[in-house]
Short mmCIF file of C-alpha atoms and ligand atoms in Angstrom, two decimals:
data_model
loop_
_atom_site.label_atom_id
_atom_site.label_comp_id
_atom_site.label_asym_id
_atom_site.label_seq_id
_atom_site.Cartn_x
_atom_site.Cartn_y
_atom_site.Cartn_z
CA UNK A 257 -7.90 13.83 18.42
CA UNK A 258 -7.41 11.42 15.36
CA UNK A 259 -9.18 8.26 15.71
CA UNK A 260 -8.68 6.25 18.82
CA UNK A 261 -5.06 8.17 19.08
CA UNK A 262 -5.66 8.90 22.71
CA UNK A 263 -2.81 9.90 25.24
CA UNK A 264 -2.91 6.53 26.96
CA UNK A 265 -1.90 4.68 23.77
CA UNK A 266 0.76 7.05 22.75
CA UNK A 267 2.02 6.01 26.13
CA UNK A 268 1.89 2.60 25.67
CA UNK A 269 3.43 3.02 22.29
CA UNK A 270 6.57 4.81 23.89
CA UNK A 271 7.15 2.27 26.76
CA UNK A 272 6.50 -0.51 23.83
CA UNK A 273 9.28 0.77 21.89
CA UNK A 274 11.18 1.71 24.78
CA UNK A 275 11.19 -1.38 26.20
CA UNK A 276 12.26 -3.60 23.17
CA UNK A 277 15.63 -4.40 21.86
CA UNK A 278 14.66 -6.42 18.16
CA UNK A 279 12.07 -4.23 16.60
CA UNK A 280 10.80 -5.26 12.90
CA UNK A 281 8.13 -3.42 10.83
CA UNK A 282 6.33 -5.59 8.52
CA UNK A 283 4.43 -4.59 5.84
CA UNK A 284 2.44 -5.90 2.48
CA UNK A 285 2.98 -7.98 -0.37
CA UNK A 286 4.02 -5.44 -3.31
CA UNK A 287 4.72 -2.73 -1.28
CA UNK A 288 2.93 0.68 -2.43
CA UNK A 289 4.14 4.29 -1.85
CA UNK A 290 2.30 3.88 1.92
CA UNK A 291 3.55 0.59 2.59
CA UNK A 292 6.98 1.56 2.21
CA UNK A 293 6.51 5.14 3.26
CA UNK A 294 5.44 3.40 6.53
CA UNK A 295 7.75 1.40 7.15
CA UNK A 296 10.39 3.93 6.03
CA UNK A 297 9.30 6.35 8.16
CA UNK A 298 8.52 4.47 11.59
CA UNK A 299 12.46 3.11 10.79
CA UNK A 300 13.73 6.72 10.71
CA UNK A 301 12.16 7.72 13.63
CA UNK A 302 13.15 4.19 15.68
CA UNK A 303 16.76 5.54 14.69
CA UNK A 304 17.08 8.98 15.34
CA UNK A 305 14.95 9.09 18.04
CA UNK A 306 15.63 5.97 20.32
CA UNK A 307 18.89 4.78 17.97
CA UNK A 308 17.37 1.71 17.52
CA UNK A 309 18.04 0.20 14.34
CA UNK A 310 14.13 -2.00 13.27
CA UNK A 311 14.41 -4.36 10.41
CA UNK A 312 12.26 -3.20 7.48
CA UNK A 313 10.45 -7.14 6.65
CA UNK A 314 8.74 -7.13 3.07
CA UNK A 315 6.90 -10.71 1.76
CA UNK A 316 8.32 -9.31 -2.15
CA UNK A 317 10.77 -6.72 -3.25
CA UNK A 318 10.55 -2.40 -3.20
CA UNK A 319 9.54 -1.79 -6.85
CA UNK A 320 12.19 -0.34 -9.01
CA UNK A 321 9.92 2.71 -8.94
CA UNK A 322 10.13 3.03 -5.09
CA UNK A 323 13.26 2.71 -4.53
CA UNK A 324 14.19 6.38 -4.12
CA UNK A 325 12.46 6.20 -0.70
CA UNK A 326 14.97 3.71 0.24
CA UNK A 327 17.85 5.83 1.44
CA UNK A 328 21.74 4.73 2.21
CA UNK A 329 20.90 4.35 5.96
CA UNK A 330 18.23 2.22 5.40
CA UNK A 331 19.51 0.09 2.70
CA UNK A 332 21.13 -2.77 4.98
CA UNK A 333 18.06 -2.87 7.23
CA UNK A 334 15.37 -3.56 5.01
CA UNK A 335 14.54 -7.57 3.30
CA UNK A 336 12.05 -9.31 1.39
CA UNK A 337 10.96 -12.61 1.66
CA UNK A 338 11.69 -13.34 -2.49
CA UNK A 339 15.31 -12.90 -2.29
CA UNK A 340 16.44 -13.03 1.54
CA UNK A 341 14.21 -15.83 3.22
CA UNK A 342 16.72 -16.52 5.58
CA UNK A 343 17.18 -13.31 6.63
CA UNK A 344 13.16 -12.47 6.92
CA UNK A 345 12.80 -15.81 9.19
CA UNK A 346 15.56 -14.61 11.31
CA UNK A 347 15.08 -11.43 11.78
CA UNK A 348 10.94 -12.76 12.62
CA UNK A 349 12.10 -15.59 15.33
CA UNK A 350 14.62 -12.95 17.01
CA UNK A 351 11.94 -9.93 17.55
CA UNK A 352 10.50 -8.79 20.35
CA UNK A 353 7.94 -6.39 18.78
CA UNK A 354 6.94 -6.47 15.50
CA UNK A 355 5.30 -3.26 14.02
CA UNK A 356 2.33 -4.07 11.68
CA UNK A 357 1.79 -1.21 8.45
CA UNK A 358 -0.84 -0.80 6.09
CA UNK A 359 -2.82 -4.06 6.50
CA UNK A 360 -5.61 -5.20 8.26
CA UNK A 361 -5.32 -9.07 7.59
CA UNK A 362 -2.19 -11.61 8.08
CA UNK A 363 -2.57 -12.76 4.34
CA UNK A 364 -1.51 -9.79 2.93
CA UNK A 365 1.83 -10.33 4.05
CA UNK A 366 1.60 -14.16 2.63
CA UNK A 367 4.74 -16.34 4.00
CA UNK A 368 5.40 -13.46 6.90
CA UNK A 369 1.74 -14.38 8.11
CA UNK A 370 2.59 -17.70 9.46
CA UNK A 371 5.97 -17.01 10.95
CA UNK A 372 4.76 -13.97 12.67
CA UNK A 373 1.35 -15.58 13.93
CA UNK A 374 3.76 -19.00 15.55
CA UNK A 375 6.77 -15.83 17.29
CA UNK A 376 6.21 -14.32 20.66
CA UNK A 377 6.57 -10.75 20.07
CA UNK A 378 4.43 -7.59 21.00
CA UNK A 379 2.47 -6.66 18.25
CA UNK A 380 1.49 -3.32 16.71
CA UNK A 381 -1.26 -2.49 14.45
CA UNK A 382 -1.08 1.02 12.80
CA UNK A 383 -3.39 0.62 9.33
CA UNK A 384 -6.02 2.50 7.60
CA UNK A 385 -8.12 -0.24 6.54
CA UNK A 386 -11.74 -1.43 7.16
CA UNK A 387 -12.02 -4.54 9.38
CA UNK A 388 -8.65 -4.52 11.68
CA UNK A 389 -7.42 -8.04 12.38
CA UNK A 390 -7.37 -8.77 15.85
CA UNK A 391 -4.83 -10.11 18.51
CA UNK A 392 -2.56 -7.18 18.85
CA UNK A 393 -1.10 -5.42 21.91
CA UNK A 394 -1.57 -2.05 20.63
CA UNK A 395 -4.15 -1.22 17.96
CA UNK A 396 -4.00 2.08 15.96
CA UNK A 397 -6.76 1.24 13.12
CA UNK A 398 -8.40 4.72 11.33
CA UNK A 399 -10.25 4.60 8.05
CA UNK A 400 -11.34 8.20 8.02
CA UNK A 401 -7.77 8.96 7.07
CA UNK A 402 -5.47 9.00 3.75
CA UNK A 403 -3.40 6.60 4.64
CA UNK A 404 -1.14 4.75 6.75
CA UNK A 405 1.53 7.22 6.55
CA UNK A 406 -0.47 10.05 7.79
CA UNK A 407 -1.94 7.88 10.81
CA UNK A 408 1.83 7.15 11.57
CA UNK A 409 2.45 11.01 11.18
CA UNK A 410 -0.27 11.95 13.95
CA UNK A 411 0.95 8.99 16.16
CA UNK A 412 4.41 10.24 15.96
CA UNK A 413 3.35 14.18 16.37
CA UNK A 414 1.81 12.87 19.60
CA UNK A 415 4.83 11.59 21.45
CA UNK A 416 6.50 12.95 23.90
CA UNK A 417 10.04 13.21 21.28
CA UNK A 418 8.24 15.18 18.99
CA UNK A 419 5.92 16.86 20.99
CA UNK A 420 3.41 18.49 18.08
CA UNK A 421 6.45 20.27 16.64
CA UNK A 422 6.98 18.43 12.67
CA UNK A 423 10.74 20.05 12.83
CA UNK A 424 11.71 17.55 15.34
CA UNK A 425 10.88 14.39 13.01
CA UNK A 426 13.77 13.31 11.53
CA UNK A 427 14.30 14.69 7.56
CA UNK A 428 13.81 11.26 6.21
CA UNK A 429 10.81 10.29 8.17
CA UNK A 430 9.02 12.91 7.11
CA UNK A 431 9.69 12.69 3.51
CA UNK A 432 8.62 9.09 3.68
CA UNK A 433 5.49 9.88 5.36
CA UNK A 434 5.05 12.80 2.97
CA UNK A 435 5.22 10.67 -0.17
CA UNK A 436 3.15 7.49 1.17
CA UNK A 437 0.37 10.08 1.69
CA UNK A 438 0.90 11.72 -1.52
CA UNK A 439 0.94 8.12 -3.00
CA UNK A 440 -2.22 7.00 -1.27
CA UNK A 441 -4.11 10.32 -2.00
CA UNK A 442 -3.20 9.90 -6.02
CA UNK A 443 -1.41 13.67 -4.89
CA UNK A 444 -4.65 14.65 -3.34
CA UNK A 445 -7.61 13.88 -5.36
CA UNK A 446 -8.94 11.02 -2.65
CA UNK A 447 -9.14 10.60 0.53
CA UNK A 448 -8.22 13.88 1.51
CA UNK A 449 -9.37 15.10 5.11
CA UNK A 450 -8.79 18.45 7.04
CA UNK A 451 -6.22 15.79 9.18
CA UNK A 452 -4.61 14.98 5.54
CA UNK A 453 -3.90 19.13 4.86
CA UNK A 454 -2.59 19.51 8.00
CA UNK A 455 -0.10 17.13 8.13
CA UNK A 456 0.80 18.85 4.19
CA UNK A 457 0.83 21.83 6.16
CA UNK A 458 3.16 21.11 8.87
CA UNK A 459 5.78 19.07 6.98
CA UNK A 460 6.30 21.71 4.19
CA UNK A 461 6.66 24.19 7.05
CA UNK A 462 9.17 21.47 8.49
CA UNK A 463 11.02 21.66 5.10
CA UNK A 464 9.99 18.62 3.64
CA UNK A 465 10.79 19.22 -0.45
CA UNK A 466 7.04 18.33 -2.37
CA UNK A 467 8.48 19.16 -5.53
CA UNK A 468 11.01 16.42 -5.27
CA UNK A 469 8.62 13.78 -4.35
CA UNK A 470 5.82 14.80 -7.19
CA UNK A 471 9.24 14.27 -9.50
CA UNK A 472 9.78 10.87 -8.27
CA UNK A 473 6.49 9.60 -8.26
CA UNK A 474 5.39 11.17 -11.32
CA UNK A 475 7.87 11.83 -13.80
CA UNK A 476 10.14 9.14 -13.82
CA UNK A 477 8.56 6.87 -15.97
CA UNK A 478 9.96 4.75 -19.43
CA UNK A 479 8.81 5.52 -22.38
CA UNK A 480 7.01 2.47 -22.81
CA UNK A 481 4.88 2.78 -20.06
CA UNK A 482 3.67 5.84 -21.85
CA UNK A 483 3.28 3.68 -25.14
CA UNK A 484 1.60 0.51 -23.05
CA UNK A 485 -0.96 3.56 -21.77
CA UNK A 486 -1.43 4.60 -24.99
CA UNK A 487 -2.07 1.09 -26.59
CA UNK A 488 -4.48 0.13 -23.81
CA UNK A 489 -6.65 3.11 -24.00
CA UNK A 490 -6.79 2.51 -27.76
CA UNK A 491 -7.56 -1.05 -28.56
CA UNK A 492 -7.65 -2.06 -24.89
CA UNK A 493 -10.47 -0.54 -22.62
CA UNK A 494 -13.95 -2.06 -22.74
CA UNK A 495 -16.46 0.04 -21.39
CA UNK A 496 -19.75 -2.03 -20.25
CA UNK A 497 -23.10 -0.38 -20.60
CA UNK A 498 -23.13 -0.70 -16.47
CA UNK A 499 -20.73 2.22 -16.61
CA UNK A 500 -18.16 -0.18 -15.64
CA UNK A 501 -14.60 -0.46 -17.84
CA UNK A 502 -12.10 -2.88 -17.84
CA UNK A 503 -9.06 -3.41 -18.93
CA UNK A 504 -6.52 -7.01 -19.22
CA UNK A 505 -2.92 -6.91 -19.69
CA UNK A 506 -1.78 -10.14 -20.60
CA UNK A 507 1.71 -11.48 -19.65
CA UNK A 508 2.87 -11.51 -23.61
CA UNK A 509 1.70 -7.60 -24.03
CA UNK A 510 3.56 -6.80 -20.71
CA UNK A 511 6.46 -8.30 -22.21
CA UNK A 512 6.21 -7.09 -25.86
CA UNK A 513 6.56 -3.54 -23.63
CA UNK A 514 8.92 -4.81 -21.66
CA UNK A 515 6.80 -3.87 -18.15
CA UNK A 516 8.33 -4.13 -14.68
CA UNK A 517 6.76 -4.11 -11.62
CA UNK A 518 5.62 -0.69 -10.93
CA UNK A 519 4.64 0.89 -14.65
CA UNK A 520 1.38 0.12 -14.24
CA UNK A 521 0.56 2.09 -11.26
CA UNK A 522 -2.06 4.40 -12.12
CA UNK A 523 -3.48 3.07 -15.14
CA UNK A 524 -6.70 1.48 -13.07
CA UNK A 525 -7.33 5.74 -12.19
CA UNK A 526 -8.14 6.88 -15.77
CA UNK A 527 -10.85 5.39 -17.09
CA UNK A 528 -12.79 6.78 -13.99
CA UNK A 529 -12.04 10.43 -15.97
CA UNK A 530 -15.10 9.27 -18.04
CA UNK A 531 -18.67 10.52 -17.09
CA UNK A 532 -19.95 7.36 -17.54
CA UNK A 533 -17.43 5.10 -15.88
CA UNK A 534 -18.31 5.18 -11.97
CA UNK A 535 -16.14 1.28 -11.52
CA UNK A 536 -12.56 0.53 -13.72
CA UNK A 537 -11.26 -3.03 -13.10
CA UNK A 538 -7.77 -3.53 -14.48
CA UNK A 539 -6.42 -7.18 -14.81
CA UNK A 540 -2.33 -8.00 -14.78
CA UNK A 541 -1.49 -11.24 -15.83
CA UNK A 542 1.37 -12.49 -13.15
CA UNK A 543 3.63 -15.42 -13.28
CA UNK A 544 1.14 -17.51 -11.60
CA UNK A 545 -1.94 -15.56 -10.93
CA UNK A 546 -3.64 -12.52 -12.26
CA UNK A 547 -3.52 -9.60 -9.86
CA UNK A 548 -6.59 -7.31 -10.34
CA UNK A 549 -7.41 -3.71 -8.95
CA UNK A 550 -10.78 -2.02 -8.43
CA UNK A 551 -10.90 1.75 -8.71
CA UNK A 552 -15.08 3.17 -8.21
CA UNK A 553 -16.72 6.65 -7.58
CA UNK A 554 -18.08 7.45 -4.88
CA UNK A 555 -21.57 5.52 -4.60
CA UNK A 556 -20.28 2.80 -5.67
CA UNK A 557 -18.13 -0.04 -3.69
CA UNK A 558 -14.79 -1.29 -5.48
CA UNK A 559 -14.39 -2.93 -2.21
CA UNK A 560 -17.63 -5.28 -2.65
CA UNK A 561 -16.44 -5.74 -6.04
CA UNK A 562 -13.21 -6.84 -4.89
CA UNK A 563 -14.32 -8.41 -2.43
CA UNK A 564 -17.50 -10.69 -4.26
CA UNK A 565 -15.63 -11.61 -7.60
CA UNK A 566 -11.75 -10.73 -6.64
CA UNK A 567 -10.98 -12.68 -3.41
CA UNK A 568 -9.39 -9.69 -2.17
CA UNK A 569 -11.02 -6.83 -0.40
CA UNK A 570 -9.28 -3.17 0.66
CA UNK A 571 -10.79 0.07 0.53
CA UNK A 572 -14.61 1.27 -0.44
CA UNK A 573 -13.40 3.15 -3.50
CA UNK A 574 -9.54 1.62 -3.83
CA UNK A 575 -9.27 -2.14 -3.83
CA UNK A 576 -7.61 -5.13 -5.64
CA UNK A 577 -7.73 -9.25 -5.57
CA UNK A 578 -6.42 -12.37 -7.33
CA UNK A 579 -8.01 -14.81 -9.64
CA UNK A 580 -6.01 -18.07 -10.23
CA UNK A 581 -5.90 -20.07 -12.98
CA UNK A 582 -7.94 -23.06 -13.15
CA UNK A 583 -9.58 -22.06 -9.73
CA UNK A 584 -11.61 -19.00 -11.00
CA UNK A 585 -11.06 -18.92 -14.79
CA UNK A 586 -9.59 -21.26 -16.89
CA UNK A 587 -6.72 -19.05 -18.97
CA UNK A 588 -6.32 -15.35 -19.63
CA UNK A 589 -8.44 -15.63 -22.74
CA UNK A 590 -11.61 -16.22 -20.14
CA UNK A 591 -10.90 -13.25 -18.42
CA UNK A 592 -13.38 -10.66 -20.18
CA UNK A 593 -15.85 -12.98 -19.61
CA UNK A 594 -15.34 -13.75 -16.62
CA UNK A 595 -15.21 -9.88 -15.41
CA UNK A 596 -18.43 -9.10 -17.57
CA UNK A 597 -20.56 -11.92 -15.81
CA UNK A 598 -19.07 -10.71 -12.59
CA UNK A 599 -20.36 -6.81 -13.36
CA UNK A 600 -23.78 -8.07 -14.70
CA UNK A 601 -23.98 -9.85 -11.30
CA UNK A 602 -22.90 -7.21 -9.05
CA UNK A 603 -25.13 -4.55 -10.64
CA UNK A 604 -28.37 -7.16 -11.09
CA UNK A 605 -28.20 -8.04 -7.32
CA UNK A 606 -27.94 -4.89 -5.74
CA UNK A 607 -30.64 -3.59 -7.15
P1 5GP B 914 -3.89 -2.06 -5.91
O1 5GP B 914 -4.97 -2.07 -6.91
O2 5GP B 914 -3.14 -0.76 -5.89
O3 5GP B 914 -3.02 -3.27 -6.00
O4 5GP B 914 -4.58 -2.18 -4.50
C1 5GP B 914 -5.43 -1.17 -4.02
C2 5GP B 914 -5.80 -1.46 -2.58
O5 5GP B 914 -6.55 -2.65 -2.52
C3 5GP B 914 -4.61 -1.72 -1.67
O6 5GP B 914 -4.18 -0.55 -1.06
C4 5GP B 914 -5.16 -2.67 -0.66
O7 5GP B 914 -5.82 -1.95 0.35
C5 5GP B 914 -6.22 -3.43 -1.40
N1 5GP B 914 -5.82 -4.76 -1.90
C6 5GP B 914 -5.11 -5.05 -3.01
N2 5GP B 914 -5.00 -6.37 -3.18
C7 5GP B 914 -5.67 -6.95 -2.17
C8 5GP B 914 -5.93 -8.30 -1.79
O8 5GP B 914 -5.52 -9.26 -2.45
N3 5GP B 914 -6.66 -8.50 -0.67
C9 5GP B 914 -7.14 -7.47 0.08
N4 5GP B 914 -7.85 -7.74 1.19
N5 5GP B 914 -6.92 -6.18 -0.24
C10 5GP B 914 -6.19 -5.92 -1.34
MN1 MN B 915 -2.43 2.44 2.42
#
């Protein structure tokens, strides 16, 4: 058994979904790979297996380079807060059970947080993450696990539709699942458990295409990503004496390389190829905030990090925050400083 995936829960899951008419998955702000893979495949599933149609809620849109996972069938049923509000709030005051992916706190889903918290639906929790919020009618929360995607896998495996047999999940509910694990895993090189093989296992055997997926999340990319990478491992990447490096992409460099949501993903991974780096910090300035992301070895909490200095949180070796301008630094330009302050900190007080 998986976690607290016992027989009585997968019970209650099936009469929960059985028994509602207005399902809606909800999921975080900047959807990753598992966010949407998540939601993706729990809407799959909802259809072919119960033809109930669930409306896919996002607080900001599916990233240009995620948008493969978002399939003709699904295309009408999925919204984000940024460009259909209307349709978000609606679709939030009609529910009856809302299904809650890949977070652990209402925040992360910004604006959805308050309308869901004031509606009267059954709530779901299925999330990898430490600390699971409370007030749900059905809580599936597993940290020693990939990912999201692969707790929804073993939830799924464990009904009574599927029955342990991965054939019977529908095609594009497993690929979603597939690639939000691959996603969260960086193609297996964390988080990787006996569970996480097994679920490989089974949905290759089920016919799910890897190939295809490792194309889409890996070799799709512009040109100038490659050239922004190239740039900031140059003349951008400061690597402290703490065995900490950092990197901060300011707004005008993201524009002089014309970068879109997305391009960045991965960058925060490869300074941890050094010996000596066991923490990378990356910094992104946003339109009104600067979004930052923790990457650390193992020894070593990125979550703490995050956590201490970020205002954010997430997991012990994968996490991210915000700092906003004035609150926590005063401009862009204060940002090194602030981040080497923060690191001599950290380091000085643990010891
Ligand atoms: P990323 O660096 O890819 O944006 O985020 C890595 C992980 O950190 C996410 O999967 C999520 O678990 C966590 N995370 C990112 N931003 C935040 C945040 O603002 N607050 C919290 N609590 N967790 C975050
Ligand atoms: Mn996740």
């Amino acid at each position: 058994m998986i976690g607290n995936i016992d027989k009585e829960r997968i019970r209650r899951f099936e009469t929960m979904i059985e028994q509602a008419n207005r399902i809606i998955t909800l999921t975080h702000v900047r959807p990753d790979g598992d966010a949407l893979g998540s939601s993706l495949g729990m809407f799959h599933f909802l259809l072919s297996r119960y033809n109930k149609t669930a409306k896919m809620l996002l607080p900001t849109p599916v990233p240009d380079s995620l948008k493969f996972l978002v399939d003709e069938s699904a295309r009408d049923h999925m919204f984000d807060y940024e460009t259909s509000e209307a349709e978000v709030r609606k679709a939030i005051s009609e529910c009856d059970l809302a299904i809650c992916l890949d977070f652990n706190t209402l925040s992360r889903i910004e604006q959805l947080g308050g309308l869901i918290s004031e509606s009267s639906c059954s709530r779901i929790l299925i999330d990898h993450h430490e600390e699971p919020g409370e007030g749900f009618d059905l809580s599936f929360s597993v940290q020693k696990i990939s990912s999201t995607c692969e707790l929804l896998f073993h939830i799924l495996m464990a009904t009574d539709k599927i029955s342990q047999d991965a054939s019977r999940l529908p095609h594009r509910c497993a690929y979603s699942l597939m690639t939000g694990m691959t996603t969260d895993t960086n193609n297996f090189s964390n988080s990787t458990y006996p569970s996480t093989l097994e679920m490989a296992s089974a949905l290759i055997a089920a016919g799910v295409d890897r190939d295809d997926i490792i194309d889409k999340i890996e070799r799709q990319y512009t040109e100038n990503r490659l050239r922004l990478l190239g740039h900031v491992l140059k003349d951008r990447m400061t690597i402290m004496p703490e065995g900490v490096s950092y990197i901060v992409l300011d707004k005008k460099t993201l524009e002089e390389y014309n970068i879109k949501e997305g391009d960045t993903e991965g960058f925060v991974n490869i300074p941890l190829s050094l010996a000596k780096v066991s923490m990378s910090i990356m910094l992104k300035e946003d339109k009104d905030r600067i979004r930052v992301s923790v990457r650390s070895k193992a020894g070593v909490s990125a979550r703490l990090m995050a956590k201490s200095w970020f205002n954010g949180g997430g997991h012990e070796q994968a996490s991210g925050g915000t700092l906003h301008i004035p609150e926590d630094i005063p401009s862009i330009e204060m940002a090194a400083d602030y981040i080497e302050n923060a690191v001599h900190s950290f380091f000085t007080t643990k010891e």
